[in-house]
Short mmCIF file of C-alpha atoms and ligand atoms in Angstrom, two decimals:
data_model
loop_
_atom_site.label_atom_id
_atom_site.label_comp_id
_atom_site.label_asym_id
_atom_site.label_seq_id
_atom_site.Cartn_x
_atom_site.Cartn_y
_atom_site.Cartn_z
CA MET L 8 129.24 122.90 -9.45
CA THR L 9 126.52 125.15 -11.75
CA SER L 10 125.72 129.03 -12.73
CA ASN L 11 125.82 132.07 -10.84
CA GLY L 12 126.78 135.63 -11.81
CA LYS L 13 129.52 137.26 -13.26
CA ALA L 14 131.91 140.03 -13.46
CA SER L 15 132.08 142.35 -16.05
CA GLY L 16 133.81 145.76 -16.38
CA LYS L 17 133.60 148.23 -19.05
CA MET L 18 135.74 150.62 -16.58
CA ASN L 19 137.96 153.78 -18.26
CA THR L 20 138.08 155.41 -14.69
CA THR L 21 141.72 154.63 -14.85
CA CYS L 22 142.31 155.65 -19.08
CA ARG L 23 144.19 158.57 -17.29
CA THR L 24 147.13 155.86 -16.28
CA LYS L 25 147.50 154.66 -19.42
CA GLY L 26 150.89 155.67 -21.39
CA GLU L 27 151.97 156.24 -16.74
CA ARG L 28 153.66 152.51 -17.50
CA SER L 29 155.74 149.82 -19.09
CA GLY L 30 153.99 147.80 -20.97
CA LEU L 31 151.63 145.08 -20.01
CA SER L 32 153.35 141.90 -22.29
CA SER L 33 152.92 138.06 -20.39
CA SER L 34 155.12 137.96 -17.47
CA VAL L 35 153.49 141.42 -16.33
CA VAL L 36 150.18 139.38 -15.93
CA ARG L 37 151.47 136.71 -14.38
CA ASP L 38 153.23 138.33 -11.78
CA LEU L 39 150.02 140.20 -11.01
CA ALA L 40 147.91 136.89 -10.98
CA LEU L 41 150.59 136.24 -8.49
CA GLU L 42 150.34 139.31 -6.39
CA SER L 43 146.35 138.54 -6.28
CA GLY L 44 147.34 135.27 -5.06
CA PHE L 45 147.51 132.68 -8.08
CA ALA L 46 149.71 130.11 -7.93
CA LEU L 47 149.65 129.79 -11.55
CA ALA L 48 148.38 132.17 -14.31
CA GLY L 49 148.84 132.09 -18.74
CA VAL L 50 147.47 133.56 -21.46
CA SER L 51 145.88 132.03 -24.73
CA GLY L 52 143.46 133.24 -27.86
CA PRO L 53 139.46 133.43 -27.98
CA GLU L 54 140.01 130.63 -31.01
CA SER L 55 137.31 128.32 -30.97
CA VAL L 56 138.61 125.05 -28.59
CA SER L 57 139.90 122.45 -30.60
CA ASP L 58 139.30 120.08 -27.39
CA PHE L 59 135.21 120.60 -27.82
CA THR L 60 135.44 117.36 -30.18
CA ARG L 61 136.46 115.02 -27.29
CA PHE L 62 133.14 116.83 -24.65
CA HIS L 63 130.79 116.45 -27.45
CA SER L 64 131.70 112.74 -27.89
CA TRP L 65 132.15 112.42 -24.78
CA ARG L 66 128.19 113.70 -23.76
CA THR L 67 126.84 111.76 -26.94
CA ARG L 68 128.29 108.87 -25.66
CA GLY L 69 126.23 110.07 -22.34
CA LEU L 70 129.07 110.60 -20.22
CA ALA L 71 127.82 114.12 -18.24
CA GLY L 72 125.16 111.28 -16.90
CA GLY L 73 122.50 114.06 -15.10
CA MET L 74 124.33 117.08 -15.58
CA GLY L 75 121.53 118.67 -17.79
CA TYR L 76 123.89 121.90 -18.50
CA LEU L 77 126.42 120.31 -20.16
CA THR L 78 124.17 118.13 -22.49
CA ASP L 79 121.17 121.15 -23.71
CA HIS L 80 122.25 124.13 -25.07
CA ARG L 81 125.25 125.96 -22.71
CA GLY L 82 126.91 122.29 -23.55
CA ASP L 83 127.12 124.11 -26.70
CA LEU L 84 128.02 127.58 -25.85
CA ARG L 85 131.49 126.01 -24.32
CA GLN L 86 132.87 125.45 -28.34
CA GLU L 87 133.50 129.50 -28.53
CA PRO L 88 135.07 131.30 -25.65
CA GLY L 89 133.83 134.61 -27.86
CA ASN L 90 130.92 134.42 -27.18
CA LEU L 91 131.18 136.05 -23.67
CA LEU L 92 132.45 138.92 -24.40
CA GLU L 93 132.79 140.92 -26.47
CA GLY L 94 135.77 142.28 -28.68
CA LEU L 95 137.93 139.14 -26.94
CA ARG L 96 141.30 139.27 -27.53
CA SER L 97 143.12 136.99 -24.83
CA ILE L 98 142.40 134.57 -22.37
CA ILE L 99 143.84 134.64 -18.82
CA SER L 100 143.65 131.58 -17.44
CA ALA L 101 144.90 130.81 -13.25
CA GLY L 102 145.15 128.87 -11.26
CA MET L 103 144.57 128.91 -6.85
CA VAL L 104 145.48 126.32 -4.73
CA TYR L 105 142.98 124.40 -2.25
CA ASN L 106 145.56 121.87 -0.64
CA GLY L 107 145.87 122.28 2.81
CA PRO L 108 148.49 120.24 4.97
CA GLU L 109 145.91 117.56 6.39
CA PRO L 110 146.10 113.91 5.72
CA TYR L 111 145.08 111.90 1.92
CA SER L 112 141.71 110.06 1.56
CA THR L 113 143.65 106.89 0.62
CA GLU L 114 145.84 107.40 4.18
CA PHE L 115 142.40 108.04 6.10
CA ALA L 116 140.66 104.99 7.79
CA ALA L 117 139.12 105.90 9.84
CA ASP L 118 135.09 104.57 9.10
CA ASP L 119 132.75 106.12 11.40
CA LEU L 120 133.99 109.98 10.20
CA ALA L 121 133.35 111.41 6.68
CA TRP L 122 135.23 112.38 4.01
CA ILE L 123 134.90 115.55 2.64
CA SER L 124 136.52 116.11 -0.27
CA ARG L 125 140.15 118.49 -0.08
CA TYR L 126 138.03 121.49 -2.32
CA ALA L 127 134.74 121.87 -0.39
CA TRP L 128 136.43 122.31 3.18
CA GLY L 129 136.95 126.26 3.10
CA GLU L 130 135.07 129.10 1.86
CA ASP L 131 133.30 129.07 -2.24
CA TYR L 132 136.03 129.07 -4.01
CA HIS L 133 133.76 130.54 -6.98
CA VAL L 134 133.25 133.86 -4.63
CA VAL L 135 137.32 134.29 -3.55
CA LEU L 136 137.90 133.55 -7.32
CA ARG L 137 135.87 135.57 -8.19
CA LYS L 138 137.56 138.38 -6.33
CA ARG L 139 140.99 137.82 -6.91
CA LEU L 140 140.56 137.76 -10.70
CA GLU L 141 138.68 141.13 -10.14
CA GLU L 142 141.12 142.91 -8.72
CA LEU L 143 143.60 141.70 -11.23
CA ALA L 144 140.93 143.05 -13.34
CA ALA L 145 141.67 146.34 -11.67
CA LYS L 146 145.65 146.15 -11.22
CA LEU L 147 146.04 145.82 -15.21
CA LEU L 148 143.40 148.23 -15.99
CA THR L 149 146.46 150.62 -14.57
CA TYR L 150 147.84 149.74 -17.47
CA ARG L 151 145.75 150.41 -20.51
CA ASP L 152 141.72 150.39 -20.77
CA PHE L 153 139.95 147.10 -22.11
CA GLN L 154 136.68 145.22 -21.53
CA TRP L 155 136.63 142.08 -19.49
CA ARG L 156 134.32 138.55 -17.71
CA ALA L 157 135.40 137.25 -14.66
CA CYS L 158 134.74 133.48 -14.86
CA VAL L 159 134.81 130.71 -12.38
CA ASP L 160 133.37 126.99 -13.11
CA THR L 161 129.75 128.44 -13.78
CA ALA L 162 130.70 129.54 -17.17
CA PRO L 163 129.72 127.93 -20.42
CA LEU L 164 133.87 127.60 -21.03
CA LEU L 165 135.90 124.34 -20.61
CA GLU L 166 138.42 124.98 -17.87
CA ARG L 167 140.31 122.72 -18.03
CA SER L 168 140.96 123.28 -21.84
CA LEU L 169 141.77 127.25 -21.61
CA ALA L 170 144.11 126.46 -18.90
CA ARG L 171 146.09 123.23 -20.91
CA ARG L 172 146.64 125.95 -23.88
CA ALA L 173 147.87 128.81 -22.10
CA GLY L 174 150.42 126.80 -20.42
CA LEU L 175 148.77 125.25 -17.12
CA GLY L 176 149.96 122.07 -16.94
CA TRP L 177 149.24 119.25 -18.31
CA ILE L 178 145.64 116.83 -18.44
CA GLY L 179 146.35 114.10 -17.14
CA LYS L 180 144.60 110.13 -16.57
CA ASN L 181 142.58 110.90 -14.19
CA THR L 182 140.70 114.14 -15.76
CA CYS L 183 142.84 117.09 -13.05
CA LEU L 184 144.68 119.56 -14.54
CA ILE L 185 148.62 119.08 -13.49
CA HIS L 186 151.25 121.69 -12.72
CA GLU L 187 154.50 119.77 -12.66
CA ARG L 188 155.82 121.98 -9.29
CA VAL L 189 152.17 122.62 -8.09
CA GLY L 190 150.28 119.11 -8.06
CA SER L 191 146.81 119.78 -9.32
CA TRP L 192 144.92 120.04 -5.93
CA PHE L 193 143.80 124.13 -7.63
CA PHE L 194 140.37 125.36 -8.48
CA LEU L 195 140.73 127.56 -12.27
CA GLY L 196 139.48 130.27 -12.99
CA GLU L 197 139.67 133.32 -15.89
CA LEU L 198 139.93 137.07 -17.17
CA LEU L 199 138.00 136.77 -20.18
CA THR L 200 139.76 140.79 -22.38
CA THR L 201 139.98 142.35 -24.86
CA LEU L 202 144.02 142.92 -24.28
CA ASP L 203 146.63 141.91 -27.62
CA LEU L 204 148.75 139.86 -25.42
CA ALA L 205 150.99 137.37 -26.53
CA PRO L 206 149.34 133.54 -25.87
CA ASP L 207 151.64 130.81 -23.44
CA ALA L 208 152.37 127.60 -25.07
CA PRO L 209 151.51 124.62 -23.50
CA VAL L 210 153.07 121.95 -21.88
CA PRO L 211 153.86 118.49 -21.86
CA ASP L 212 152.45 115.64 -20.77
CA ARG L 213 153.74 114.08 -18.10
CA CYS L 214 151.67 111.13 -16.95
CA GLY L 215 153.98 108.95 -18.71
CA THR L 216 153.36 105.10 -18.00
CA CYS L 217 151.39 105.68 -14.08
CA SER L 218 147.73 103.85 -14.34
CA ARG L 219 148.34 105.04 -10.46
CA CYS L 220 144.44 107.15 -10.66
CA ILE L 221 143.40 104.55 -12.79
CA GLU L 222 144.06 100.84 -10.44
CA ALA L 223 142.79 103.58 -7.31
CA CYS L 224 139.60 104.38 -8.86
CA PRO L 225 137.08 102.58 -6.41
CA THR L 226 134.28 102.07 -9.26
CA GLN L 227 136.65 102.33 -12.10
CA ALA L 228 135.82 105.79 -13.13
CA ILE L 229 138.75 106.92 -15.40
CA ILE L 230 138.20 104.18 -18.46
CA PRO L 231 139.71 105.42 -22.12
CA ALA L 232 138.27 107.16 -24.25
CA PRO L 233 138.42 106.60 -28.03
CA GLY L 234 140.82 108.04 -30.14
CA GLY L 235 143.12 107.25 -27.55
CA ARG L 236 143.33 108.73 -22.92
CA TYR L 237 141.43 108.45 -20.34
CA GLU L 238 137.95 109.85 -20.02
CA LEU L 239 135.63 110.47 -16.88
CA ASP L 240 132.61 108.03 -16.44
CA SER L 241 130.63 110.38 -14.46
CA ARG L 242 127.95 107.95 -14.33
CA LEU L 243 130.49 106.17 -12.36
CA CYS L 244 131.97 108.60 -10.54
CA ILE L 245 131.12 109.62 -6.28
CA SER L 246 132.25 112.64 -7.46
CA TYR L 247 129.26 113.51 -9.46
CA PHE L 248 126.42 111.36 -6.92
CA THR L 249 127.84 112.77 -4.23
CA ILE L 250 127.48 116.15 -5.62
CA GLU L 251 125.77 117.14 -8.45
CA HIS L 252 123.88 113.47 -8.76
CA ARG L 253 119.38 114.71 -7.03
CA GLY L 254 117.34 111.88 -5.95
CA THR L 255 118.20 108.66 -5.47
CA VAL L 256 121.07 106.52 -5.44
CA PRO L 257 120.97 103.56 -8.13
CA GLU L 258 121.29 100.69 -5.21
CA ASP L 259 124.50 99.17 -6.99
CA ILE L 260 126.63 102.33 -6.88
CA ARG L 261 125.69 103.10 -3.71
CA PRO L 262 128.26 100.43 -1.75
CA GLY L 263 130.97 102.20 -4.27
CA LEU L 264 130.31 105.27 -2.15
CA GLY L 265 132.16 104.15 0.78
CA ARG L 266 132.42 107.30 3.27
CA HIS L 267 132.02 109.78 0.95
CA VAL L 268 129.97 112.08 1.33
CA PHE L 269 130.23 115.54 -0.62
CA GLY L 270 133.10 114.34 -3.81
CA CYS L 271 136.33 112.09 -3.91
CA ASP L 272 140.06 113.17 -3.98
CA ILE L 273 141.23 109.24 -4.33
CA CYS L 274 142.36 110.50 -8.31
CA GLN L 275 144.22 112.68 -6.74
CA ASP L 276 145.81 111.71 -3.86
CA VAL L 277 147.20 109.05 -5.32
CA CYS L 278 149.23 111.14 -8.06
CA PRO L 279 152.99 110.89 -7.31
CA TRP L 280 152.57 114.92 -8.51
CA ASN L 281 150.38 115.42 -5.59
CA SER L 282 152.48 113.33 -3.20
CA PRO L 283 152.50 115.30 -0.03
CA ARG L 284 156.11 116.74 0.27
CA ARG L 285 155.45 118.28 -3.44
CA ALA L 286 152.47 119.01 -4.20
CA ALA L 287 151.30 123.07 -3.48
CA VAL L 288 149.89 124.30 0.24
CA THR L 289 148.19 127.23 0.31
CA GLN L 290 148.59 129.82 2.46
CA GLU L 291 144.65 131.17 1.87
CA GLU L 292 142.96 131.55 5.28
CA VAL L 293 139.52 130.62 3.74
CA PHE L 294 140.53 127.31 1.86
CA ALA L 295 141.52 126.72 6.37
CA PRO L 296 137.94 123.75 7.35
CA ARG L 297 135.85 124.09 8.99
CA GLU L 298 134.87 120.66 9.36
CA PHE L 299 137.35 118.13 8.55
CA ALA L 300 136.39 114.20 8.17
CA PRO L 301 133.55 114.79 11.05
CA PRO L 302 131.64 112.37 13.10
CA LEU L 303 129.52 110.51 10.61
CA GLY L 304 126.64 110.31 13.96
CA ARG L 305 126.57 114.08 14.43
CA MET L 306 126.60 114.80 10.62
CA ALA L 307 123.79 112.71 10.79
CA ALA L 308 122.04 113.91 13.62
CA LEU L 309 122.19 117.59 12.25
CA THR L 310 118.91 119.71 11.83
CA ALA L 311 118.47 121.79 8.21
CA GLU L 312 120.00 124.56 10.45
CA GLU L 313 122.81 122.81 11.96
CA PHE L 314 123.39 121.95 8.16
CA ARG L 315 122.87 125.37 7.26
CA ASN L 316 125.39 126.99 9.54
CA ILE L 317 128.36 124.70 8.97
CA PHE L 318 128.27 124.88 5.31
CA ARG L 319 127.30 128.40 4.73
CA SER L 320 129.50 129.57 2.10
CA THR L 321 130.76 126.30 1.62
CA PRO L 322 130.77 124.26 -1.71
CA VAL L 323 128.88 121.53 0.50
CA SER L 324 126.31 124.04 0.34
CA ARG L 325 125.24 122.13 -2.98
CA ALA L 326 124.00 118.77 -2.06
CA LYS L 327 121.65 120.93 -0.04
CA TYR L 328 119.80 119.00 3.45
CA SER L 329 118.79 116.57 2.07
CA GLY L 330 121.32 115.40 -0.13
CA PHE L 331 123.27 115.42 2.26
CA LEU L 332 121.65 113.28 4.65
CA ARG L 333 121.33 110.61 1.76
CA ASN L 334 124.97 110.33 1.23
CA VAL L 335 126.48 110.58 5.31
CA ALA L 336 123.39 107.57 5.65
CA ILE L 337 124.77 105.20 2.45
CA ALA L 338 128.24 106.54 4.43
CA MET L 339 126.72 104.88 7.12
CA GLY L 340 126.15 101.58 5.37
CA ASN L 341 129.14 101.16 3.36
CA SER L 342 130.29 102.06 6.98
CA GLY L 343 130.02 98.44 8.96
CA CYS L 344 130.03 100.12 12.68
CA GLY L 345 126.79 98.18 13.83
CA ASP L 346 126.48 101.99 16.43
CA PHE L 347 124.88 103.58 13.67
CA GLU L 348 121.63 101.55 13.89
CA VAL L 349 120.32 104.03 16.48
CA PRO L 350 121.30 106.97 14.31
CA LEU L 351 120.43 105.45 11.09
CA ARG L 352 116.90 104.68 12.56
CA LYS L 353 115.70 108.18 13.34
CA LEU L 354 116.83 108.96 9.14
CA ALA L 355 114.41 105.98 8.19
CA ALA L 356 111.82 107.34 10.35
CA ALA L 357 112.69 110.76 8.79
CA GLU L 358 109.94 112.24 6.12
CA ASP L 359 112.08 112.75 3.13
CA ALA L 360 111.10 110.18 1.05
CA VAL L 361 114.83 109.64 -0.21
CA VAL L 362 117.02 110.18 2.77
CA ALA L 363 113.97 107.73 5.40
CA GLU L 364 114.55 104.79 1.62
CA HIS L 365 118.60 104.97 1.76
CA ALA L 366 118.52 104.71 5.57
CA LEU L 367 117.17 101.32 5.37
CA TRP L 368 119.16 99.87 2.53
CA ALA L 369 122.00 101.18 5.11
CA LEU L 370 120.72 99.19 7.99
CA THR L 371 119.71 96.07 5.58
CA GLN L 372 123.39 97.02 4.48
CA LEU L 373 124.95 96.26 8.44
CA SER L 374 122.63 93.77 9.54
CA ARG L 375 124.56 91.73 6.39
CA SER L 376 128.10 92.46 7.11
CA ARG L 377 127.43 91.74 10.76
C1 B12 E 105 130.80 118.61 -14.26
C2 B12 E 105 132.17 119.10 -13.22
C3 B12 E 105 132.79 118.12 -12.38
C4 B12 E 105 132.18 116.46 -13.69
C5 B12 E 105 132.72 115.60 -14.11
C6 B12 E 105 133.90 115.57 -14.30
C7 B12 E 105 135.00 115.69 -15.61
N1 B12 E 105 136.42 115.09 -14.98
O1 B12 E 105 134.02 115.38 -16.61
C8 B12 E 105 132.45 116.16 -12.02
C9 B12 E 105 130.86 116.53 -11.12
C10 B12 E 105 132.24 114.85 -11.48
C11 B12 E 105 133.24 116.66 -10.85
C12 B12 E 105 134.08 116.42 -10.18
C13 B12 E 105 135.63 116.40 -10.14
N2 B12 E 105 135.87 118.07 -10.09
CO1 B12 E 105 134.74 119.10 -11.39
N3 B12 E 105 134.33 120.59 -12.73
C14 B12 E 105 133.28 120.11 -14.21
C15 B12 E 105 132.89 121.79 -15.09
C16 B12 E 105 131.41 122.06 -14.58
C17 B12 E 105 132.98 120.95 -16.55
C18 B12 E 105 132.92 119.89 -16.54
C19 B12 E 105 133.62 119.23 -17.93
O2 B12 E 105 133.07 120.46 -18.78
N4 B12 E 105 133.17 118.11 -17.94
C20 B12 E 105 133.83 117.36 -19.52
C21 B12 E 105 134.95 116.72 -19.88
C22 B12 E 105 134.71 116.15 -20.99
O3 B12 E 105 135.34 118.06 -19.95
P1 B12 E 105 137.19 118.51 -19.22
O4 B12 E 105 136.94 117.35 -17.62
O5 B12 E 105 137.00 119.80 -18.75
O6 B12 E 105 137.86 117.40 -20.24
C23 B12 E 105 138.19 118.83 -21.88
C24 B12 E 105 139.83 118.91 -21.51
O7 B12 E 105 140.80 118.69 -20.19
C25 B12 E 105 139.87 118.10 -22.41
N5 B12 E 105 140.21 116.35 -22.22
C26 B12 E 105 141.16 115.74 -21.75
N6 B12 E 105 141.72 114.82 -22.09
C27 B12 E 105 142.18 115.54 -22.52
C28 B12 E 105 143.77 114.44 -23.24
C29 B12 E 105 144.95 115.38 -24.06
C30 B12 E 105 145.26 114.61 -24.41
C31 B12 E 105 143.73 116.85 -24.85
C32 B12 E 105 145.16 117.11 -26.02
C33 B12 E 105 142.80 117.22 -23.64
C34 B12 E 105 141.94 117.07 -22.56
O8 B12 E 105 139.75 117.55 -23.22
C35 B12 E 105 138.35 117.92 -22.34
C36 B12 E 105 136.03 118.13 -23.27
O9 B12 E 105 137.56 119.68 -23.63
C37 B12 E 105 134.14 122.37 -14.64
C38 B12 E 105 134.37 123.74 -14.40
C39 B12 E 105 134.54 124.43 -16.36
N7 B12 E 105 133.31 125.41 -16.05
O10 B12 E 105 134.51 123.36 -16.97
C40 B12 E 105 135.00 121.73 -12.49
C41 B12 E 105 136.38 121.08 -12.90
C42 B12 E 105 136.57 120.79 -13.73
N8 B12 E 105 136.64 120.83 -11.34
C43 B12 E 105 137.52 120.71 -10.65
C44 B12 E 105 137.43 120.20 -9.93
C45 B12 E 105 138.02 120.78 -8.56
C46 B12 E 105 136.35 118.73 -9.24
C47 B12 E 105 136.41 117.52 -8.04
C48 B12 E 105 138.72 117.38 -7.76
C49 B12 E 105 136.05 118.30 -6.91
C50 B12 E 105 135.86 116.75 -5.46
N9 B12 E 105 137.02 116.74 -5.07
O11 B12 E 105 134.90 116.18 -5.51
C51 B12 E 105 136.54 116.19 -8.97
C52 B12 E 105 137.23 115.74 -9.99
C53 B12 E 105 137.25 114.29 -10.79
C54 B12 E 105 137.54 114.59 -11.53
N10 B12 E 105 138.99 112.98 -11.54
O12 B12 E 105 137.74 114.91 -12.61
C55 B12 E 105 138.18 121.60 -11.26
C56 B12 E 105 139.27 121.27 -11.45
C57 B12 E 105 140.91 121.99 -11.51
C58 B12 E 105 142.06 120.56 -11.89
N11 B12 E 105 142.53 121.17 -11.36
O13 B12 E 105 141.52 119.99 -12.91
C59 B12 E 105 137.08 122.59 -12.47
C60 B12 E 105 137.78 123.37 -13.92
C61 B12 E 105 136.13 122.72 -11.38
C62 B12 E 105 137.01 124.88 -11.02
N12 B12 E 105 136.87 125.96 -11.57
O14 B12 E 105 138.10 124.55 -10.75
N13 B12 E 105 133.81 117.97 -12.09
S1 SF4 E 106 136.44 111.23 -8.43
FE1 SF4 E 106 137.17 109.09 -7.01
S2 SF4 E 106 135.39 108.21 -8.53
FE2 SF4 E 106 135.54 110.02 -9.58
S3 SF4 E 106 137.22 109.59 -11.27
FE3 SF4 E 106 138.45 109.97 -9.46
S4 SF4 E 106 138.75 108.07 -8.10
FE4 SF4 E 106 137.46 107.84 -9.91
S1 SF4 E 107 148.13 108.78 -11.13
FE1 SF4 E 107 149.83 109.35 -12.51
S2 SF4 E 107 148.65 108.79 -14.79
FE2 SF4 E 107 146.65 109.29 -13.16
S3 SF4 E 107 146.64 111.25 -13.97
FE3 SF4 E 107 148.77 111.04 -11.67
S4 SF4 E 107 150.15 110.45 -13.40
FE4 SF4 E 107 148.71 110.39 -14.60
#
């Protein structure tokens, strides 16, 4: 989930429509965002992010693991959104639902199938949301001339904090942003603008006494934060290891990864605000699964080219071929399925030393579980 480019605008070609339309309010912004496919939108001001102290304490205590883009100078930039656009006046935070009708990982108990997390099933959301934010900017430009910059995930912003202050939801104990009507299966993107818009108000926290996510996390990665609330220890989180971590996965972590080969949905699957009858479902074809719970055996046999073809322009490509096979080997070792000995022996002979070592570990696991 790191860097790619930015889209920014210094358009004034639409200036001539200025004044032809009525005023630009936050509710007009919301309506236009809905037209562009966002389920949620809200506005906050240009001020520094007060949650930065939480973020800084979190990374100082090592909870960011090896995510250098959070611990180095790029992390520092997150305090001041104004660093990203000269003359910043308003930030439009927008949320796009990716949830499909398919079952949740916690309801899906086949040991020989791999779990790819829900957010990674379809097209790369960076590209999808950026296009829609550009579309939104173009619509807003028909009202008034302004400067803007579209950000999705990769810009040095604390996106959940910005969305919280713009009223898009509250930060749950699982650390995800949750909206009462929508749930938490949505991506966030921002349009930084020089527009003067009235800010929206944050909404109340509705976790109450619930602690389902904390109890369900198989690796106890959701921990109490100093001063109250909860935070995520990336050094324990399945999502971190299967997406962000490069190279060898520590042996004591491997059994906890279960059959997750990319990301993890458990702390959201169990959240009552995401119960299947309540959570919003996307209408966007682009987020439909390319590979829903694919057989581990088939994934282990993919050539580098097949991997690229299947997962091109999906978030899974971030793991790269080597990281993906490493994750598949771990999942096979955790499966208890003796049938995987043959494909694992092939992986153990791979040129890639990391893949080979994880496959050998998996073979040992299988022989122990026999
Ligand atoms: C690094 C990162 C990760 C890391 C670390 C996650 C983490 N919880 O910190 C890993 C790889 C583990 C990860 C996993 C996931 N991620 Co991620 N990730 C990011 C990224 C790039 C930075 C997040 C960050 O700064 N983390 C550091 C912590 C300290 O910050 P934070 O979680 O934002 O928390 C802040 C606020 O929430 C606030 N806060 C926290 N608690 C409270 C409580 C109160 C009362 C208040 C007032 C404030 C507050 O303070 C914190 C500091 O600012 C963002 C994009 C971005 N630029 O923000 C996406 C992002 C957070 N991820 C996203 C997604 C979808 C996921 C996954 C669901 C993917 C998956 N299925 O595997 C999981 C969810 C795991 C989880 N429970 O969080 C979405 C979240 C959308 C949402 N509805 O919340 C984002 C916003 C990307 C996007 N543009 O859509 N992710
Ligand atoms: S994403 Fe998975 S491992 Fe990480 S905190 Fe949530 S349940 Fe735990
Ligand atoms: S499972 Fe419960 S505690 Fe966890 S985020 Fe959802 S409502 Fe909050």
